[in-house]
Short mmCIF file of C-alpha atoms in Angstrom, two decimals:
data_model
loop_
_atom_site.label_atom_id
_atom_site.label_comp_id
_atom_site.label_asym_id
_atom_site.label_seq_id
_atom_site.Cartn_x
_atom_site.Cartn_y
_atom_site.Cartn_z
CA MET A 1 74.59 61.93 147.76
CA THR A 2 77.09 59.39 146.38
CA GLY A 3 79.47 59.83 149.31
CA LEU A 4 76.82 58.68 151.79
CA LYS A 5 76.12 55.26 150.28
CA SER A 6 78.23 52.31 149.24
CA MET A 7 79.54 52.11 145.68
CA SER A 8 77.46 48.99 145.09
CA ALA A 9 74.32 51.07 145.61
CA TRP A 10 75.24 53.74 143.08
CA ASN A 11 72.86 54.11 140.15
CA GLU A 12 73.49 55.51 136.67
CA GLY A 13 73.10 59.12 137.79
CA ASP A 14 75.63 58.67 140.61
CA TRP A 15 78.22 57.18 138.25
CA ILE A 16 77.76 59.97 135.72
CA ALA A 17 78.33 62.60 138.44
CA VAL A 18 81.51 60.90 139.69
CA ILE A 19 82.90 60.58 136.16
CA ALA A 20 82.19 64.29 135.57
CA LEU A 21 84.04 65.19 138.76
CA VAL A 22 87.10 63.17 137.66
CA LEU A 23 87.05 64.80 134.22
CA LEU A 24 86.84 68.26 135.77
CA ALA A 25 89.95 67.50 137.81
CA GLY A 26 91.70 66.35 134.63
CA PHE A 27 90.90 69.54 132.72
CA LEU A 28 92.10 71.65 135.62
CA ALA A 29 95.38 69.74 135.64
CA VAL A 30 95.89 70.44 131.93
CA GLY A 31 95.09 74.10 132.47
CA ALA A 32 97.61 74.29 135.32
CA SER A 33 100.34 72.78 133.12
CA ILE A 34 99.71 75.37 130.39
CA ALA A 35 99.68 78.18 132.96
CA VAL A 36 103.08 77.27 134.47
CA SER A 37 104.74 76.78 131.08
CA ARG A 38 107.14 79.57 130.07
CA LYS A 39 106.44 79.13 126.35
CA PRO A 40 104.31 81.87 124.74
CA GLU A 41 102.23 79.31 122.85
CA ALA A 42 100.69 75.90 123.52
CA PHE A 43 99.47 73.47 120.88
CA GLY A 44 100.08 76.05 118.16
CA HIS A 45 98.03 78.86 119.74
CA PRO A 46 98.90 81.77 122.08
CA LYS A 47 98.50 81.10 125.79
CA GLY A 48 95.95 83.89 125.97
CA LEU A 49 93.51 81.68 124.08
CA TYR A 50 93.70 79.05 126.81
CA MET A 51 93.29 81.59 129.58
CA LEU A 52 90.10 82.78 127.89
CA PHE A 53 89.16 79.11 127.36
CA PHE A 54 89.27 78.35 131.09
CA ALA A 55 87.68 81.62 132.19
CA GLU A 56 84.78 80.99 129.81
CA MET A 57 84.68 77.31 130.80
CA TRP A 58 83.91 78.24 134.40
CA GLU A 59 81.38 80.87 133.38
CA ARG A 60 79.58 78.34 131.17
CA PHE A 61 79.83 75.74 133.98
CA SER A 62 77.74 78.11 136.09
CA TYR A 63 75.35 79.31 133.40
CA TYR A 64 74.50 75.97 131.83
CA GLY A 65 74.38 74.19 135.16
CA MET A 66 71.76 76.67 136.34
CA ARG A 67 70.00 76.53 132.94
CA ALA A 68 69.59 72.75 133.16
CA LEU A 69 67.76 73.13 136.47
CA LEU A 70 65.74 76.25 135.68
CA ILE A 71 62.66 74.71 134.01
CA PHE A 72 62.33 72.17 136.86
CA TYR A 73 62.91 74.89 139.47
CA LEU A 74 60.08 76.90 137.91
CA THR A 75 57.62 74.00 137.69
CA GLN A 76 58.51 72.09 140.89
CA HIS A 77 59.62 74.81 143.34
CA TRP A 78 57.87 78.00 142.24
CA LEU A 79 54.88 76.00 140.93
CA PHE A 80 54.34 77.71 137.57
CA ASN A 81 52.52 75.59 134.97
CA ASP A 82 54.42 74.20 131.96
CA SER A 83 53.39 76.93 129.53
CA LYS A 84 54.27 79.78 131.89
CA SER A 85 57.55 78.11 132.88
CA ASN A 86 58.59 77.79 129.23
CA LEU A 87 57.70 81.43 128.64
CA ILE A 88 59.72 82.60 131.67
CA TYR A 89 62.60 80.38 130.56
CA GLY A 90 62.50 81.87 127.05
CA ALA A 91 62.22 85.42 128.40
CA TYR A 92 65.19 84.93 130.71
CA THR A 93 67.43 83.38 128.05
CA SER A 94 66.42 86.04 125.52
CA LEU A 95 67.40 88.83 127.92
CA VAL A 96 70.74 87.09 128.48
CA TYR A 97 71.42 87.58 124.77
CA ILE A 98 70.03 91.15 124.52
CA THR A 99 72.32 92.75 127.09
CA PRO A 100 75.56 92.07 125.11
CA VAL A 101 74.48 94.99 122.88
CA LEU A 102 74.86 97.32 125.89
CA GLY A 103 77.97 95.57 127.18
CA GLY A 104 79.57 95.55 123.75
CA TYR A 105 78.87 99.22 123.12
CA LEU A 106 80.30 100.34 126.49
CA ALA A 107 83.38 98.17 125.95
CA ASP A 108 83.97 99.50 122.42
CA ARG A 109 83.69 103.15 123.39
CA TYR A 110 84.91 103.35 126.98
CA LEU A 111 85.76 100.38 129.18
CA GLY A 112 87.62 98.04 126.86
CA GLN A 113 86.74 94.36 126.74
CA ARG A 114 88.90 93.25 129.69
CA LYS A 115 87.27 95.53 132.28
CA ALA A 116 83.81 94.80 130.88
CA VAL A 117 84.40 91.06 131.25
CA LEU A 118 85.65 91.53 134.82
CA PHE A 119 82.60 93.61 135.82
CA GLY A 120 80.28 91.10 134.17
CA GLY A 121 81.94 88.25 136.00
CA ILE A 122 81.38 89.94 139.36
CA LEU A 123 77.67 90.41 138.61
CA LEU A 124 77.41 86.78 137.50
CA ALA A 125 79.04 85.52 140.69
CA LEU A 126 76.55 87.54 142.76
CA GLY A 127 73.65 86.26 140.66
CA HIS A 128 74.53 82.60 140.95
CA ALA A 129 75.13 82.97 144.69
CA THR A 130 71.70 84.62 145.07
CA MET A 131 70.06 81.73 143.18
CA ALA A 132 70.97 79.51 146.13
CA ILE A 133 68.43 81.39 148.31
CA GLU A 134 65.31 79.31 147.63
CA GLY A 135 62.83 80.15 150.39
CA VAL A 136 59.84 77.83 150.85
CA GLY A 137 58.60 77.90 147.27
CA GLY A 138 55.34 78.76 145.54
CA GLN A 139 54.44 82.05 143.89
CA ASN A 140 53.19 83.56 147.18
CA ASP A 141 56.61 83.21 148.81
CA PRO A 142 58.23 86.70 149.02
CA THR A 143 61.59 85.03 148.32
CA ILE A 144 60.55 84.81 144.68
CA ASN A 145 61.68 88.45 144.42
CA VAL A 146 65.19 87.30 145.33
CA PHE A 147 64.91 84.75 142.54
CA TRP A 148 64.00 87.51 140.05
CA LEU A 149 66.99 89.52 141.31
CA ALA A 150 69.29 86.55 140.76
CA LEU A 151 68.08 86.20 137.18
CA ALA A 152 68.56 89.95 136.63
CA LEU A 153 72.16 89.86 137.89
CA ILE A 154 72.96 86.92 135.62
CA ILE A 155 71.31 88.63 132.65
CA VAL A 156 73.32 91.86 132.98
CA GLY A 157 76.52 90.05 133.94
CA SER A 158 76.28 87.95 130.80
CA GLY A 159 75.78 91.14 128.80
CA PHE A 160 79.11 92.54 129.89
CA LEU A 161 80.93 89.23 129.52
CA LYS A 162 79.60 87.27 126.53
CA ALA A 163 80.26 89.48 123.51
CA ASN A 164 83.46 90.95 124.88
CA ILE A 165 85.27 87.74 125.76
CA SER A 166 84.53 86.44 122.24
CA VAL A 167 85.99 89.63 120.74
CA MET A 168 89.14 89.18 122.83
CA VAL A 169 89.73 85.80 121.20
CA GLY A 170 89.78 87.48 117.79
CA GLN A 171 92.18 90.18 119.01
CA LEU A 172 94.85 87.54 119.59
CA TYR A 173 95.05 86.81 115.84
CA ARG A 174 95.47 88.74 112.61
CA LEU A 175 92.40 88.92 110.40
CA THR A 176 94.13 86.73 107.82
CA ASP A 177 95.62 84.23 110.28
CA MET A 178 94.78 80.69 109.16
CA ARG A 179 94.29 79.67 112.81
CA ARG A 180 91.33 81.99 113.47
CA ASP A 181 88.47 79.57 112.76
CA ALA A 182 90.30 76.81 114.62
CA ALA A 183 90.86 79.19 117.56
CA TYR A 184 87.17 80.00 117.80
CA THR A 185 86.35 76.30 117.64
CA ILE A 186 88.82 75.58 120.46
CA PHE A 187 87.27 78.43 122.44
CA TYR A 188 83.85 76.97 121.69
CA MET A 189 85.09 73.69 123.15
CA GLY A 190 85.91 75.56 126.36
CA ILE A 191 82.33 76.76 126.47
CA ASN A 192 81.10 73.22 126.11
CA VAL A 193 83.50 71.59 128.55
CA GLY A 194 82.07 73.93 131.17
CA ALA A 195 78.53 73.37 129.92
CA ALA A 196 78.82 69.59 130.04
CA LEU A 197 80.45 69.32 133.46
CA GLY A 198 78.32 72.09 134.97
CA THR A 199 75.11 70.54 133.66
CA ILE A 200 75.96 67.16 135.15
CA LEU A 201 77.27 68.29 138.53
CA VAL A 202 74.91 71.22 139.14
CA GLY A 203 71.94 69.27 137.76
CA TYR A 204 72.78 66.20 139.85
CA LEU A 205 73.11 68.14 143.10
CA GLY A 206 70.04 70.26 142.39
CA GLN A 207 67.69 67.37 141.59
CA ARG A 208 69.13 64.78 144.00
CA ILE A 209 70.21 66.81 147.04
CA GLY A 210 68.53 70.23 146.92
CA TRP A 211 68.15 73.29 144.74
CA ASN A 212 70.51 75.37 146.88
CA TRP A 213 73.25 72.73 146.51
CA GLY A 214 73.09 72.88 142.74
CA PHE A 215 72.88 76.66 142.47
CA GLY A 216 75.56 77.05 145.14
CA LEU A 217 77.98 74.96 143.08
CA ALA A 218 77.19 77.15 140.06
CA GLY A 219 78.21 80.20 142.11
CA ILE A 220 81.49 78.58 143.14
CA GLY A 221 82.23 77.87 139.48
CA MET A 222 81.73 81.52 138.54
CA VAL A 223 84.12 82.68 141.26
CA ALA A 224 86.71 80.24 139.89
CA GLY A 225 86.27 81.79 136.43
CA LEU A 226 86.89 85.27 137.85
CA ILE A 227 90.09 84.12 139.52
CA VAL A 228 91.40 82.60 136.26
CA PHE A 229 90.64 85.80 134.35
CA VAL A 230 92.32 88.11 136.87
CA LEU A 231 95.46 85.98 137.26
CA GLY A 232 95.82 85.48 133.49
CA LYS A 233 95.85 89.16 132.50
CA LYS A 234 99.49 89.19 131.33
CA VAL A 235 99.02 86.49 128.67
CA LEU A 236 96.45 88.65 126.85
CA LEU A 237 99.33 90.75 125.45
CA GLY A 238 97.29 93.93 125.70
CA ALA A 239 94.13 92.57 124.11
CA GLY A 240 90.89 94.03 125.42
CA GLU A 241 92.27 97.24 126.92
CA ALA A 242 90.29 100.50 126.85
CA PRO A 243 90.49 102.48 123.58
CA ALA A 244 91.57 105.59 125.52
CA PRO A 245 92.42 106.50 129.14
CA LEU A 246 89.23 106.63 131.18
CA GLU A 247 88.56 109.02 134.05
CA ARG A 248 87.75 107.33 137.33
CA ASN A 249 84.44 109.13 137.75
CA LYS A 250 83.30 108.18 134.26
CA GLU A 251 84.30 104.56 134.86
CA ILE A 252 82.25 104.46 138.06
CA LEU A 253 79.30 105.98 136.17
CA LEU A 254 79.52 103.18 133.60
CA TYR A 255 79.40 100.56 136.34
CA GLY A 256 76.42 102.41 137.81
CA THR A 257 74.71 102.09 134.42
CA GLY A 258 75.20 98.35 134.67
CA LEU A 259 73.61 98.27 138.13
CA ALA A 260 70.67 100.31 136.85
CA ALA A 261 70.26 97.75 134.08
CA VAL A 262 69.92 95.07 136.78
CA ALA A 263 66.86 96.89 138.15
CA VAL A 264 65.35 97.10 134.66
CA MET A 265 65.91 93.39 134.03
CA TRP A 266 64.42 92.52 137.43
CA ALA A 267 61.17 94.06 136.21
CA LEU A 268 61.29 92.79 132.63
CA VAL A 269 61.86 89.13 133.46
CA GLN A 270 58.62 89.17 135.48
CA TYR A 271 56.55 90.65 132.63
CA GLN A 272 57.30 88.51 129.61
CA ASP A 273 54.76 90.21 127.33
CA VAL A 274 56.72 93.45 127.52
CA ILE A 275 59.82 91.69 126.18
CA GLN A 276 58.19 90.96 122.83
CA THR A 277 57.56 94.66 122.27
CA LEU A 278 61.07 95.46 123.46
CA LEU A 279 62.56 92.99 120.98
CA ILE A 280 60.68 94.54 118.07
CA ILE A 281 61.51 98.16 118.93
CA SER A 282 65.14 97.62 119.85
CA GLY A 283 65.63 95.27 116.89
CA VAL A 284 64.44 97.88 114.42
CA ALA A 285 66.62 100.51 116.11
CA LEU A 286 69.68 98.26 116.00
CA LEU A 287 69.09 97.38 112.35
CA GLY A 288 68.66 101.06 111.50
CA TYR A 289 71.90 102.03 113.25
CA VAL A 290 73.92 99.28 111.56
CA LEU A 291 72.50 100.20 108.14
CA TYR A 292 73.16 103.89 108.82
CA GLU A 293 76.81 103.09 109.50
CA ALA A 294 76.95 100.69 106.53
CA PHE A 295 75.80 103.27 103.99
CA LYS A 296 78.61 105.58 105.06
CA LEU A 297 81.15 102.94 104.01
CA ASP A 298 82.61 102.10 100.61
CA LYS A 299 81.04 99.38 98.46
CA GLU A 300 83.00 96.36 99.74
CA PRO A 301 82.77 97.01 103.51
CA ARG A 302 79.12 98.00 103.00
CA GLU A 303 78.35 94.69 101.32
CA ARG A 304 80.19 92.88 104.10
CA ILE A 305 77.70 94.48 106.50
CA PHE A 306 74.87 93.16 104.29
CA ALA A 307 76.39 89.67 104.53
CA ILE A 308 76.60 90.05 108.31
CA LEU A 309 72.94 91.03 108.50
CA PHE A 310 71.91 88.04 106.36
CA LEU A 311 73.75 85.63 108.65
CA ILE A 312 72.45 87.32 111.79
CA ALA A 313 68.87 87.15 110.49
CA LEU A 314 69.05 83.33 110.49
CA ASN A 315 69.73 83.23 114.23
CA PRO A 316 66.11 83.47 115.43
CA LEU A 317 65.01 80.44 113.39
CA PHE A 318 67.93 78.24 114.34
CA TRP A 319 68.00 79.11 118.05
CA GLY A 320 64.24 79.16 118.37
CA LEU A 321 64.28 75.47 117.50
CA PHE A 322 67.59 74.54 119.09
CA GLU A 323 66.72 76.09 122.46
CA GLN A 324 63.79 73.76 123.00
CA ALA A 325 66.53 71.73 124.69
CA GLY A 326 66.41 73.51 128.05
CA GLY A 327 62.64 74.04 128.01
CA SER A 328 60.07 71.79 126.35
CA LEU A 329 62.52 69.00 125.44
CA ASN A 330 63.84 68.98 129.00
CA LEU A 331 60.30 68.53 130.35
CA TYR A 332 59.47 65.94 127.67
CA THR A 333 62.59 63.94 128.61
CA ASP A 334 61.59 64.00 132.28
CA ARG A 335 58.02 62.82 131.66
CA PHE A 336 57.85 60.83 128.42
CA VAL A 337 61.30 59.26 127.88
CA ALA A 338 62.61 56.02 129.40
CA ILE A 339 65.61 57.51 131.25
CA GLY A 340 65.94 55.10 134.18
CA ASP A 341 67.55 56.53 137.34
CA VAL A 342 69.27 59.45 135.61
CA PRO A 343 68.01 62.96 136.54
CA ALA A 344 66.49 64.55 133.45
CA SER A 345 68.65 67.69 133.78
CA ILE A 346 71.77 65.61 133.13
CA PHE A 347 70.59 64.93 129.57
CA GLN A 348 71.30 68.61 128.88
CA SER A 349 74.97 67.59 128.89
CA ILE A 350 74.60 65.49 125.71
CA ASN A 351 74.88 68.50 123.40
CA PRO A 352 78.10 69.93 124.92
CA ILE A 353 79.63 66.44 125.14
CA TYR A 354 78.98 65.95 121.43
CA ILE A 355 80.61 69.31 120.73
CA ILE A 356 83.69 68.33 122.73
CA LEU A 357 83.92 65.14 120.67
CA PHE A 358 83.14 66.62 117.26
CA ALA A 359 84.52 70.18 117.40
CA PRO A 360 88.12 69.08 116.67
CA ALA A 361 86.89 66.99 113.75
CA PHE A 362 84.94 69.93 112.32
CA ALA A 363 87.89 72.30 112.80
CA ALA A 364 90.16 69.85 110.98
CA LEU A 365 87.54 69.26 108.29
CA TRP A 366 87.30 72.98 107.46
CA VAL A 367 91.10 73.21 107.20
CA VAL A 368 91.37 70.14 104.95
CA LEU A 369 88.52 71.29 102.71
CA GLY A 370 89.92 74.82 102.65
CA LYS A 371 93.30 73.65 101.38
CA ARG A 372 91.52 71.81 98.56
CA GLY A 373 89.26 74.76 97.75
CA LEU A 374 86.18 72.78 98.80
CA GLU A 375 85.20 74.40 102.10
CA PRO A 376 81.57 75.62 102.15
CA SER A 377 81.14 79.35 102.57
CA ALA A 378 79.78 80.70 105.86
CA PRO A 379 76.23 81.15 104.46
CA ALA A 380 76.30 77.62 103.03
CA LYS A 381 77.29 76.30 106.45
CA PHE A 382 74.32 78.16 107.92
CA GLY A 383 72.01 76.45 105.41
CA LEU A 384 73.43 73.07 106.43
CA ALA A 385 72.83 73.98 110.08
CA LEU A 386 69.14 74.63 109.46
CA LEU A 387 68.76 71.35 107.57
CA GLN A 388 70.25 69.44 110.50
CA VAL A 389 68.26 71.10 113.27
CA GLY A 390 65.07 70.39 111.32
CA ALA A 391 66.07 66.79 110.67
CA GLY A 392 66.70 66.34 114.40
CA PHE A 393 63.07 67.09 115.25
CA LEU A 394 61.76 64.91 112.43
CA VAL A 395 63.86 61.93 113.57
CA PHE A 396 62.74 62.46 117.18
CA VAL A 397 59.05 62.52 116.18
CA LEU A 398 59.50 59.43 114.01
CA GLY A 399 61.16 57.57 116.88
CA ALA A 400 58.54 58.59 119.45
CA ASN A 401 55.67 57.57 117.16
CA SER A 402 57.32 54.26 116.28
CA VAL A 403 56.61 52.82 119.74
CA GLY A 404 53.04 54.07 120.04
CA ALA A 405 51.39 56.89 121.95
CA GLU A 406 51.22 55.03 125.27
CA ALA A 407 54.83 53.84 125.39
CA MET A 408 57.75 55.88 126.73
CA THR A 409 60.00 57.26 123.99
CA PRO A 410 63.26 55.23 123.75
CA VAL A 411 66.16 57.24 125.12
CA ILE A 412 68.21 56.64 121.96
CA PHE A 413 66.10 59.26 120.18
CA VAL A 414 67.11 61.89 122.73
CA PHE A 415 70.71 61.14 121.80
CA LEU A 416 69.86 61.32 118.09
CA ILE A 417 68.08 64.68 118.24
CA TYR A 418 71.00 66.17 120.15
CA LEU A 419 73.44 64.63 117.66
CA LEU A 420 71.81 66.33 114.67
CA HIS A 421 71.34 69.59 116.57
CA THR A 422 74.99 69.55 117.61
CA THR A 423 76.35 69.00 114.11
CA GLY A 424 74.07 71.83 113.01
CA GLU A 425 75.37 74.05 115.79
CA LEU A 426 78.97 73.38 114.74
CA CYS A 427 78.08 74.57 111.24
CA LEU A 428 76.64 77.82 112.60
CA SER A 429 77.80 79.06 115.98
CA PRO A 430 81.65 79.04 115.87
CA VAL A 431 81.52 79.94 112.18
CA GLY A 432 79.19 82.83 112.98
CA LEU A 433 81.43 84.13 115.77
CA SER A 434 84.41 84.10 113.45
CA ALA A 435 82.48 85.73 110.58
CA MET A 436 81.22 88.55 112.81
CA ASN A 437 84.71 89.36 114.04
CA ARG A 438 86.31 89.04 110.60
CA LEU A 439 83.79 90.99 108.51
CA ALA A 440 82.87 93.79 110.94
CA PRO A 441 84.69 97.15 110.72
CA SER A 442 87.03 97.49 113.70
CA PHE A 443 85.07 100.45 115.15
CA MET A 444 81.93 98.26 115.31
CA ALA A 445 83.51 94.95 116.39
CA SER A 446 81.82 94.52 119.77
CA LEU A 447 78.55 96.07 118.60
CA ILE A 448 78.32 93.58 115.71
CA MET A 449 79.11 90.75 118.11
CA GLY A 450 76.41 92.14 120.38
CA ALA A 451 73.99 92.19 117.44
CA TRP A 452 74.80 88.54 116.83
CA PHE A 453 73.83 87.73 120.39
CA TYR A 454 70.81 90.03 120.14
CA MET A 455 69.29 88.01 117.31
CA THR A 456 70.10 84.90 119.32
CA ALA A 457 67.97 86.55 122.02
CA VAL A 458 65.09 86.79 119.59
CA GLY A 459 65.55 83.07 118.92
CA ASN A 460 65.43 82.29 122.62
CA PHE A 461 62.20 84.24 123.03
CA VAL A 462 60.76 82.38 120.04
CA ALA A 463 61.84 79.17 121.78
CA GLY A 464 59.85 80.21 124.84
CA LYS A 465 56.76 80.86 122.72
CA ILE A 466 57.11 77.46 121.02
CA GLY A 467 57.53 75.84 124.44
CA GLU A 468 54.49 77.71 125.71
CA ALA A 469 52.46 76.22 122.85
CA THR A 470 53.37 72.67 123.93
CA GLY A 471 51.29 73.27 127.05
CA GLY A 472 48.14 73.79 125.00
CA GLU A 473 45.16 75.67 126.42
CA GLY A 474 45.43 74.16 129.89
CA GLY A 475 49.12 74.97 130.34
CA GLU A 476 50.22 71.34 130.94
CA MET A 477 52.40 69.61 128.37
CA SER A 478 50.98 66.67 126.45
CA LYS A 479 53.00 64.16 124.47
CA GLU A 480 50.76 64.24 121.40
CA LEU A 481 50.68 68.04 121.06
CA THR A 482 54.42 68.38 121.65
CA LEU A 483 55.26 65.86 118.93
CA SER A 484 52.86 67.60 116.54
CA ILE A 485 54.61 70.93 117.11
CA TYR A 486 58.05 69.32 116.76
CA ASN A 487 56.99 67.85 113.41
CA GLN A 488 55.84 71.26 112.13
CA ILE A 489 58.97 73.17 113.15
CA GLY A 490 61.16 70.39 111.77
CA TRP A 491 59.75 70.80 108.27
CA VAL A 492 59.96 74.60 108.47
CA ALA A 493 63.68 74.40 109.29
CA VAL A 494 64.39 71.95 106.45
CA GLY A 495 62.65 74.23 103.95
CA ALA A 496 64.53 77.29 105.20
CA GLY A 497 67.83 75.42 104.95
CA VAL A 498 67.23 74.65 101.26
CA ILE A 499 66.48 78.34 100.54
CA VAL A 500 69.63 79.52 102.36
CA LEU A 501 71.80 77.07 100.41
CA ALA A 502 70.35 78.42 97.17
CA LEU A 503 71.16 82.03 98.20
CA SER A 504 74.62 81.31 99.62
CA PRO A 505 76.62 82.14 96.43
CA ILE A 506 75.16 85.68 96.42
CA VAL A 507 75.94 86.24 100.10
CA LYS A 508 79.43 84.81 99.60
CA ARG A 509 80.16 87.49 97.01
CA TRP A 510 79.05 90.20 99.46
CA MET A 511 81.74 89.03 101.89
CA HIS A 512 84.60 90.03 99.50
CA LEU A 513 87.00 87.71 101.27
CA ASP A 514 89.53 87.92 98.45
CA THR A 515 90.19 91.61 99.22
CA LEU A 516 90.01 91.49 103.02
CA ARG A 517 92.95 93.30 104.62
CA ASP A 518 94.22 93.69 108.17
CA THR A 519 93.40 97.22 109.32
CA ARG A 520 94.71 96.90 112.85
CA ASP A 521 97.81 95.50 114.50
CA LEU A 522 97.77 92.26 116.39
CA ALA A 523 97.61 92.85 120.15
CA GLY A 524 101.11 92.60 121.60
CA ASP A 525 102.71 92.15 118.16
CA ARG A 526 102.97 95.74 116.96
CA GLU A 527 106.74 95.84 117.25
CA LEU A 528 107.34 92.90 114.94
CA GLY A 529 106.35 94.66 111.74
CA GLU A 530 105.51 91.40 109.99
CA PRO A 531 104.12 91.71 106.46
CA GLN A 532 100.39 91.22 105.94
CA ALA A 533 99.28 88.04 104.24
CA ALA A 534 95.94 89.25 103.01
CA GLY A 535 93.53 86.54 102.00
CA ALA A 536 96.05 83.74 102.54
CA ASN A 537 93.62 81.56 104.47
CA LEU A 538 90.40 82.63 102.84
CA ALA A 539 90.36 80.86 99.49
CA GLY A 540 88.62 77.85 100.94
CA GLU A 541 85.95 79.87 102.68
CA ALA A 542 85.32 81.86 99.52
CA LYS A 543 84.08 78.70 97.84
CA ALA A 544 80.37 77.98 97.93
#
């Protein structure tokens, strides 16, 4: 631990951890200054956005900190082989993205987003705290059942929190507010501030001091997020409240449903083969329900649903490749990259750090291009995202092969693959969140956001299967096989990106952005009676 040795003895990993701690203190100071301000807005956005920013920052601090350690915890503590560890990792992360369908539905119909987020946060805090119970290790240790329980609590807690807190961001703005995309990008920065700092600090403690230290810090972070969310209720201006008064008994029954889901996830995460069948069946059911609702709508809202489904369908390919980061790429970095004295888990922070650096530039770029009528449409941005994630793998393979099979891969190529994957992510993820909230009918808002996360779940499971393949027949990762697989998936993504760009003008027309109208009042602003400015900010996005 850095505090137990002189500063002169600190290595690169120690310095990175100290810098992260200082930065965390700085962000908390900024958050405190916004919280004590009496002004209703800060930096051109409502204070509610920043409350959600910091609540989500702490939640992501916990989630991504634990995620950075998980593949090493599976291989080094529970002693699963590389293939099985990647499959468990993919199964776990896929379930994290399936449960928002349940959480979104219950919030839409009964609980409201605010109570759903609060309940999810409590489950997450319990899950991260339970992760700190490590036992003696190995698959014969009965404590492994506590580990499965911890994963199950985090899975269900994320389901109640993830989709609903994203919807609450949209409820702070009118559908035609020019600040919406920028707001989602700022919110996305909050996600990545937490991800970066959590990855560094949790990863450092977990790999240098002990697993329970790292996971314990993740639990503390989640409790901090809960406190921020509870204390900041008044700045939400009514956003996220229940659609109708809810009887106490019914509310308790809904929470009981969530606890029952924990038991289901405890079983599922242990039997990864079942998840593939679950994904197929539930995916078809979800698609059928959305289409059923779509065909009851008029032509324009129906075609907007078609556009939503096209964008959602691209999620499995993008995230299946992108999410190699926490699995196979994490293991590759640990074993085959010249990383010096830095714990491999800390390299998971590169992606969120890039997002923190580049998200403001991308937000400004979309605004500038939009004012000139040059902003790419949402589907075109998705095509660009696929091109970049594919190029990232191809550059990484080229760099690894350039030094020969026996040499360690230069660390610069880890930075380059994350750079291209990050710029791709910025073309897809915040844009997708905004598109889901903007295009979805109000009565399906959280369900559509849940469907977005559901298809991300499919991508995470695909990522686990790709990671499993890097272990080959024996289950242990090899450098040669991993690079061969990375080369194949890189070219697949580039080809898909070209096809999506070609189809983007058709999908853009389905979005009917020129006729989009506000159909609901802005939370907390109903008394103002301000005129609608339909389509005022959408001309840029309507361009291919």
